[in-house]
Amino acid sequence: MSQGIHRKIRSDAVWAEVRKAWEDGETARSVARRYDVGVHALWKRREAEGWTRPEPKAGPVEPAEGWGAYVQTRRDAFEARLADARALAECLVEAMKDERLMRAPHWHIPWLYRWRADHLGPEAAARDRERAVEMGYVWAEAFWDEDGALRPLHRLDAEMARLHPQEWRRAVGVPEGVEVGLLLSLREKVGDPRACPEGRSDEGLHQP
């Protein structure tokens, strides 16, 4: 007597797992072996039920110079920026120790004053003002209000730019002919809505 063909019967739950595994990217042979369903049966199910896989995502396009040179160039640029940032940080740390700010990078002086006032307290801010007057710095009267309080940082930045318009143009890249006063007033307006409290006006400080 001949034996009949043995058919593997699997539950719908098993086939649901088979489908998910295949649609997630596992090969048909691997899935069939893992769930003991047979590759031919898997293909028949796939056709009958319309199993699909998402379209493979295109990888990044290799640059003309090759990935090795590309990565090296990007790494060199990153390390250069990192070195610049560390050099600036070291410079600022040293500048914080000197109340006269003699070695402070020009455009970071406002931030240094603001940092000292925020972290070292009003006594340090008062000493900074005294030192600025003593050293004859042009910003001595512009950085502090009539009560001796240091102005907000965006105001200090704007004052520094107003006091050194040509240097500011070169640093920012603003060509001659563009109205600096207009740019500074816009900077103040968007910088902090609390810059001029109600009942007070400091517009005169921002005239070119």
PDB file of C-alpha atoms in Angstrom:
ATOM      1  CA  MET A   1       0.000   0.000   0.000  1.00  0.00           C
ATOM      2  CA  SER A   2       1.437   3.349  -0.981  1.00  0.00           C
ATOM      3  CA  GLN A   3       1.661   6.019   1.622  1.00  0.00           C
ATOM      4  CA  GLY A   4      -0.148   9.334   1.051  1.00  0.00           C
ATOM      5  CA  ILE A   5       1.682  12.660   0.853  1.00  0.00           C
ATOM      6  CA  HIS A   6       2.215  14.135   4.317  1.00  0.00           C
ATOM      7  CA  ARG A   7       0.989  17.726   4.447  1.00  0.00           C
ATOM      8  CA  LYS A   8       2.124  20.144   7.120  1.00  0.00           C
ATOM      9  CA  ILE A   9      -0.857  21.845   8.680  1.00  0.00           C
ATOM     10  CA  ARG A  10      -0.101  25.109  10.438  1.00  0.00           C
ATOM     11  CA  SER A  11      -2.506  27.384  12.273  1.00  0.00           C
ATOM     12  CA  ASP A  12      -3.432  30.857  11.077  1.00  0.00           C
ATOM     13  CA  ALA A  13      -1.473  32.280  14.012  1.00  0.00           C
ATOM     14  CA  VAL A  14       1.697  30.551  12.802  1.00  0.00           C
ATOM     15  CA  TRP A  15       1.155  31.795   9.260  1.00  0.00           C
ATOM     16  CA  ALA A  16       0.633  35.315  10.584  1.00  0.00           C
ATOM     17  CA  GLU A  17       4.060  35.122  12.230  1.00  0.00           C
ATOM     18  CA  VAL A  18       5.553  33.685   9.034  1.00  0.00           C
ATOM     19  CA  ARG A  19       4.137  36.555   7.015  1.00  0.00           C
ATOM     20  CA  LYS A  20       5.413  39.170   9.444  1.00  0.00           C
ATOM     21  CA  ALA A  21       8.905  37.649   9.491  1.00  0.00           C
ATOM     22  CA  TRP A  22       9.086  37.565   5.692  1.00  0.00           C
ATOM     23  CA  GLU A  23       7.677  41.082   5.263  1.00  0.00           C
ATOM     24  CA  ASP A  24      10.204  42.337   7.825  1.00  0.00           C
ATOM     25  CA  GLY A  25      12.996  41.174   5.520  1.00  0.00           C
ATOM     26  CA  GLU A  26      13.906  37.647   6.586  1.00  0.00           C
ATOM     27  CA  THR A  27      14.586  35.291   3.682  1.00  0.00           C
ATOM     28  CA  ALA A  28      11.925  32.769   2.670  1.00  0.00           C
ATOM     29  CA  ARG A  29      14.255  29.823   3.295  1.00  0.00           C
ATOM     30  CA  SER A  30      15.108  31.088   6.791  1.00  0.00           C
ATOM     31  CA  VAL A  31      11.456  31.692   7.690  1.00  0.00           C
ATOM     32  CA  ALA A  32      10.367  28.313   6.313  1.00  0.00           C
ATOM     33  CA  ARG A  33      13.047  26.535   8.297  1.00  0.00           C
ATOM     34  CA  ARG A  34      12.249  28.422  11.501  1.00  0.00           C
ATOM     35  CA  TYR A  35       8.500  27.763  11.350  1.00  0.00           C
ATOM     36  CA  ASP A  36       8.747  24.396   9.549  1.00  0.00           C
ATOM     37  CA  VAL A  37       6.297  25.356   6.816  1.00  0.00           C
ATOM     38  CA  GLY A  38       8.167  24.605   3.603  1.00  0.00           C
ATOM     39  CA  VAL A  39       9.393  27.180   1.096  1.00  0.00           C
ATOM     40  CA  HIS A  40       6.865  26.171  -1.580  1.00  0.00           C
ATOM     41  CA  ALA A  41       3.969  26.603   0.851  1.00  0.00           C
ATOM     42  CA  LEU A  42       5.310  29.990   1.880  1.00  0.00           C
ATOM     43  CA  TRP A  43       5.431  31.189  -1.741  1.00  0.00           C
ATOM     44  CA  LYS A  44       1.880  29.978  -2.350  1.00  0.00           C
ATOM     45  CA  ARG A  45       0.652  31.866   0.719  1.00  0.00           C
ATOM     46  CA  ARG A  46       2.512  34.960  -0.359  1.00  0.00           C
ATOM     47  CA  GLU A  47       0.881  34.929  -3.796  1.00  0.00           C
ATOM     48  CA  ALA A  48      -2.576  34.101  -2.456  1.00  0.00           C
ATOM     49  CA  GLU A  49      -2.579  36.730   0.301  1.00  0.00           C
ATOM     50  CA  GLY A  50      -0.539  39.405  -1.466  1.00  0.00           C
ATOM     51  CA  TRP A  51       2.334  39.671   0.962  1.00  0.00           C
ATOM     52  CA  THR A  52       4.571  42.649   0.245  1.00  0.00           C
ATOM     53  CA  ARG A  53       7.762  44.132   1.517  1.00  0.00           C
ATOM     54  CA  PRO A  54       8.488  47.872   1.725  1.00  0.00           C
ATOM     55  CA  GLU A  55      10.623  49.264  -1.048  1.00  0.00           C
ATOM     56  CA  PRO A  56      14.279  49.260  -0.027  1.00  0.00           C
ATOM     57  CA  LYS A  57      15.521  52.707   0.886  1.00  0.00           C
ATOM     58  CA  ALA A  58      18.229  54.112  -1.316  1.00  0.00           C
ATOM     59  CA  GLY A  59      21.502  54.529   0.531  1.00  0.00           C
ATOM     60  CA  PRO A  60      23.646  57.649   0.437  1.00  0.00           C
ATOM     61  CA  VAL A  61      25.299  58.434  -2.886  1.00  0.00           C
ATOM     62  CA  GLU A  62      29.040  57.925  -2.725  1.00  0.00           C
ATOM     63  CA  PRO A  63      30.898  61.198  -3.328  1.00  0.00           C
ATOM     64  CA  ALA A  64      33.254  61.503  -6.282  1.00  0.00           C
ATOM     65  CA  GLU A  65      36.337  61.428  -4.061  1.00  0.00           C
ATOM     66  CA  GLY A  66      35.217  58.212  -2.365  1.00  0.00           C
ATOM     67  CA  TRP A  67      34.004  57.635   1.170  1.00  0.00           C
ATOM     68  CA  GLY A  68      37.486  57.468   2.668  1.00  0.00           C
ATOM     69  CA  ALA A  69      38.546  60.908   1.444  1.00  0.00           C
ATOM     70  CA  TYR A  70      35.100  62.356   2.174  1.00  0.00           C
ATOM     71  CA  VAL A  71      35.121  61.166   5.782  1.00  0.00           C
ATOM     72  CA  GLN A  72      38.673  62.421   6.287  1.00  0.00           C
ATOM     73  CA  THR A  73      37.778  65.873   4.944  1.00  0.00           C
ATOM     74  CA  ARG A  74      34.713  66.084   7.161  1.00  0.00           C
ATOM     75  CA  ARG A  75      36.703  64.899  10.153  1.00  0.00           C
ATOM     76  CA  ASP A  76      39.434  67.472   9.541  1.00  0.00           C
ATOM     77  CA  ALA A  77      36.827  70.244   9.308  1.00  0.00           C
ATOM     78  CA  PHE A  78      35.137  69.083  12.516  1.00  0.00           C
ATOM     79  CA  GLU A  79      38.427  68.912  14.396  1.00  0.00           C
ATOM     80  CA  ALA A  80      39.346  72.401  13.165  1.00  0.00           C
ATOM     81  CA  ARG A  81      36.042  73.780  14.482  1.00  0.00           C
ATOM     82  CA  LEU A  82      36.585  71.919  17.736  1.00  0.00           C
ATOM     83  CA  ALA A  83      40.079  73.367  18.106  1.00  0.00           C
ATOM     84  CA  ASP A  84      38.762  76.882  17.445  1.00  0.00           C
ATOM     85  CA  ALA A  85      35.987  76.429  20.011  1.00  0.00           C
ATOM     86  CA  ARG A  86      38.422  75.146  22.622  1.00  0.00           C
ATOM     87  CA  ALA A  87      40.856  77.981  21.954  1.00  0.00           C
ATOM     88  CA  LEU A  88      38.044  80.504  22.364  1.00  0.00           C
ATOM     89  CA  ALA A  89      36.856  78.804  25.555  1.00  0.00           C
ATOM     90  CA  GLU A  90      40.365  78.932  26.999  1.00  0.00           C
ATOM     91  CA  CYS A  91      40.671  82.579  26.021  1.00  0.00           C
ATOM     92  CA  LEU A  92      37.342  83.432  27.649  1.00  0.00           C
ATOM     93  CA  VAL A  93      38.244  81.572  30.831  1.00  0.00           C
ATOM     94  CA  GLU A  94      41.440  83.603  31.100  1.00  0.00           C
ATOM     95  CA  ALA A  95      39.557  86.820  30.312  1.00  0.00           C
ATOM     96  CA  MET A  96      37.062  86.146  33.113  1.00  0.00           C
ATOM     97  CA  LYS A  97      39.892  86.333  35.630  1.00  0.00           C
ATOM     98  CA  ASP A  98      40.820  89.870  34.565  1.00  0.00           C
ATOM     99  CA  GLU A  99      38.320  92.550  35.609  1.00  0.00           C
ATOM    100  CA  ARG A 100      39.833  94.934  33.065  1.00  0.00           C
ATOM    101  CA  LEU A 101      39.150  92.438  30.260  1.00  0.00           C
ATOM    102  CA  MET A 102      42.420  93.448  28.614  1.00  0.00           C
ATOM    103  CA  ARG A 103      42.798  90.091  26.852  1.00  0.00           C
ATOM    104  CA  ALA A 104      39.136  89.531  26.054  1.00  0.00           C
ATOM    105  CA  PRO A 105      38.138  88.942  22.416  1.00  0.00           C
ATOM    106  CA  HIS A 106      36.471  92.148  21.279  1.00  0.00           C
ATOM    107  CA  TRP A 107      33.015  90.842  20.374  1.00  0.00           C
ATOM    108  CA  HIS A 108      32.825  88.617  23.468  1.00  0.00           C
ATOM    109  CA  ILE A 109      33.276  91.465  25.943  1.00  0.00           C
ATOM    110  CA  PRO A 110      29.480  91.998  26.270  1.00  0.00           C
ATOM    111  CA  TRP A 111      28.985  88.322  27.063  1.00  0.00           C
ATOM    112  CA  LEU A 112      31.816  88.389  29.622  1.00  0.00           C
ATOM    113  CA  TYR A 113      30.273  91.351  31.433  1.00  0.00           C
ATOM    114  CA  ARG A 114      26.867  89.672  31.385  1.00  0.00           C
ATOM    115  CA  TRP A 115      28.304  86.358  32.609  1.00  0.00           C
ATOM    116  CA  ARG A 116      30.143  88.034  35.468  1.00  0.00           C
ATOM    117  CA  ALA A 117      27.018  89.937  36.520  1.00  0.00           C
ATOM    118  CA  ASP A 118      24.824  86.822  36.374  1.00  0.00           C
ATOM    119  CA  HIS A 119      27.251  84.472  38.129  1.00  0.00           C
ATOM    120  CA  LEU A 120      29.343  86.701  40.390  1.00  0.00           C
ATOM    121  CA  GLY A 121      26.587  89.026  41.528  1.00  0.00           C
ATOM    122  CA  PRO A 122      25.932  92.782  41.672  1.00  0.00           C
ATOM    123  CA  GLU A 123      29.200  93.512  43.468  1.00  0.00           C
ATOM    124  CA  ALA A 124      31.189  92.149  40.526  1.00  0.00           C
ATOM    125  CA  ALA A 125      28.991  94.080  38.093  1.00  0.00           C
ATOM    126  CA  ALA A 126      29.622  97.288  40.046  1.00  0.00           C
ATOM    127  CA  ARG A 127      33.378  96.662  40.020  1.00  0.00           C
ATOM    128  CA  ASP A 128      33.258  95.991  36.290  1.00  0.00           C
ATOM    129  CA  ARG A 129      31.579  99.339  35.733  1.00  0.00           C
ATOM    130  CA  GLU A 130      34.174 101.109  37.864  1.00  0.00           C
ATOM    131  CA  ARG A 131      36.991  99.418  35.944  1.00  0.00           C
ATOM    132  CA  ALA A 132      35.416 100.333  32.601  1.00  0.00           C
ATOM    133  CA  VAL A 133      35.206 103.995  33.630  1.00  0.00           C
ATOM    134  CA  GLU A 134      38.718 103.867  35.061  1.00  0.00           C
ATOM    135  CA  MET A 135      40.115 102.374  31.837  1.00  0.00           C
ATOM    136  CA  GLY A 136      38.237 104.906  29.717  1.00  0.00           C
ATOM    137  CA  TYR A 137      36.396 102.276  27.700  1.00  0.00           C
ATOM    138  CA  VAL A 138      33.975 103.808  25.208  1.00  0.00           C
ATOM    139  CA  TRP A 139      31.199 101.475  26.328  1.00  0.00           C
ATOM    140  CA  ALA A 140      31.479 102.424  30.014  1.00  0.00           C
ATOM    141  CA  GLU A 141      28.379 104.634  29.935  1.00  0.00           C
ATOM    142  CA  ALA A 142      26.397 102.588  27.424  1.00  0.00           C
ATOM    143  CA  PHE A 143      26.515  99.136  29.015  1.00  0.00           C
ATOM    144  CA  TRP A 144      24.941 100.142  32.339  1.00  0.00           C
ATOM    145  CA  ASP A 145      21.692 101.996  32.909  1.00  0.00           C
ATOM    146  CA  GLU A 146      21.247 105.064  35.104  1.00  0.00           C
ATOM    147  CA  ASP A 147      20.743 102.854  38.153  1.00  0.00           C
ATOM    148  CA  GLY A 148      24.028 101.049  37.555  1.00  0.00           C
ATOM    149  CA  ALA A 149      22.430  97.808  36.367  1.00  0.00           C
ATOM    150  CA  LEU A 150      24.050  96.003  33.470  1.00  0.00           C
ATOM    151  CA  ARG A 151      21.777  95.909  30.433  1.00  0.00           C
ATOM    152  CA  PRO A 152      20.573  92.634  28.774  1.00  0.00           C
ATOM    153  CA  LEU A 153      23.092  90.835  26.589  1.00  0.00           C
ATOM    154  CA  HIS A 154      21.416  91.641  23.272  1.00  0.00           C
ATOM    155  CA  ARG A 155      21.557  95.327  24.213  1.00  0.00           C
ATOM    156  CA  LEU A 156      25.251  95.045  25.030  1.00  0.00           C
ATOM    157  CA  ASP A 157      25.929  93.381  21.680  1.00  0.00           C
ATOM    158  CA  ALA A 158      24.011  96.127  19.896  1.00  0.00           C
ATOM    159  CA  GLU A 159      25.920  98.836  21.766  1.00  0.00           C
ATOM    160  CA  MET A 160      29.263  97.264  20.912  1.00  0.00           C
ATOM    161  CA  ALA A 161      28.270  97.194  17.249  1.00  0.00           C
ATOM    162  CA  ARG A 162      27.063 100.810  17.402  1.00  0.00           C
ATOM    163  CA  LEU A 163      30.315 101.949  18.984  1.00  0.00           C
ATOM    164  CA  HIS A 164      32.449 100.079  16.434  1.00  0.00           C
ATOM    165  CA  PRO A 165      30.395 100.182  13.211  1.00  0.00           C
ATOM    166  CA  GLN A 166      33.228  99.584  10.748  1.00  0.00           C
ATOM    167  CA  GLU A 167      34.640  96.649  12.700  1.00  0.00           C
ATOM    168  CA  TRP A 168      31.105  95.297  13.019  1.00  0.00           C
ATOM    169  CA  ARG A 169      30.569  95.547   9.258  1.00  0.00           C
ATOM    170  CA  ARG A 170      33.742  93.605   8.582  1.00  0.00           C
ATOM    171  CA  ALA A 171      32.979  90.939  11.198  1.00  0.00           C
ATOM    172  CA  VAL A 172      29.407  90.387  10.010  1.00  0.00           C
ATOM    173  CA  GLY A 173      30.064  90.943   6.323  1.00  0.00           C
ATOM    174  CA  VAL A 174      27.676  93.874   5.890  1.00  0.00           C
ATOM    175  CA  PRO A 175      28.660  95.942   2.827  1.00  0.00           C
ATOM    176  CA  GLU A 176      29.023  99.695   2.820  1.00  0.00           C
ATOM    177  CA  GLY A 177      25.764 101.473   2.088  1.00  0.00           C
ATOM    178  CA  VAL A 178      23.579  99.254   4.277  1.00  0.00           C
ATOM    179  CA  GLU A 179      22.128 101.268   7.150  1.00  0.00           C
ATOM    180  CA  VAL A 180      23.721  99.891  10.318  1.00  0.00           C
ATOM    181  CA  GLY A 181      21.355 101.796  12.606  1.00  0.00           C
ATOM    182  CA  LEU A 182      18.388 100.041  10.998  1.00  0.00           C
ATOM    183  CA  LEU A 183      19.959  96.628  11.510  1.00  0.00           C
ATOM    184  CA  LEU A 184      20.728  97.348  15.146  1.00  0.00           C
ATOM    185  CA  SER A 185      17.218  98.588  15.873  1.00  0.00           C
ATOM    186  CA  LEU A 186      15.787  95.425  14.295  1.00  0.00           C
ATOM    187  CA  ARG A 187      18.155  93.309  16.382  1.00  0.00           C
ATOM    188  CA  GLU A 188      16.980  95.031  19.535  1.00  0.00           C
ATOM    189  CA  LYS A 189      13.312  94.678  18.621  1.00  0.00           C
ATOM    190  CA  VAL A 190      13.437  90.924  18.038  1.00  0.00           C
ATOM    191  CA  GLY A 191      16.040  90.190  20.705  1.00  0.00           C
ATOM    192  CA  ASP A 192      13.976  90.706  23.838  1.00  0.00           C
ATOM    193  CA  PRO A 193      10.499  92.251  24.121  1.00  0.00           C
ATOM    194  CA  ARG A 194      11.422  93.310  27.669  1.00  0.00           C
ATOM    195  CA  ALA A 195      14.386  95.417  26.505  1.00  0.00           C
ATOM    196  CA  CYS A 196      12.572  98.723  27.107  1.00  0.00           C
ATOM    197  CA  PRO A 197      10.158  98.426  30.067  1.00  0.00           C
ATOM    198  CA  GLU A 198       6.955 100.405  29.929  1.00  0.00           C
ATOM    199  CA  GLY A 199       7.487 104.046  30.715  1.00  0.00           C
ATOM    200  CA  ARG A 200      11.191 104.036  29.733  1.00  0.00           C
ATOM    201  CA  SER A 201      12.900 104.547  26.409  1.00  0.00           C
ATOM    202  CA  ASP A 202      16.518 103.896  25.470  1.00  0.00           C
ATOM    203  CA  GLU A 203      16.158 104.566  21.762  1.00  0.00           C
ATOM    204  CA  GLY A 204      18.746 107.340  21.852  1.00  0.00           C
ATOM    205  CA  LEU A 205      21.495 104.844  22.587  1.00  0.00           C
ATOM    206  CA  HIS A 206      20.852 103.066  19.316  1.00  0.00           C
ATOM    207  CA  GLN A 207      21.129 105.983  16.949  1.00  0.00           C
ATOM    208  CA  PRO A 208      24.054 105.679  14.497  1.00  0.00           C
TER     209      PRO A 208
END
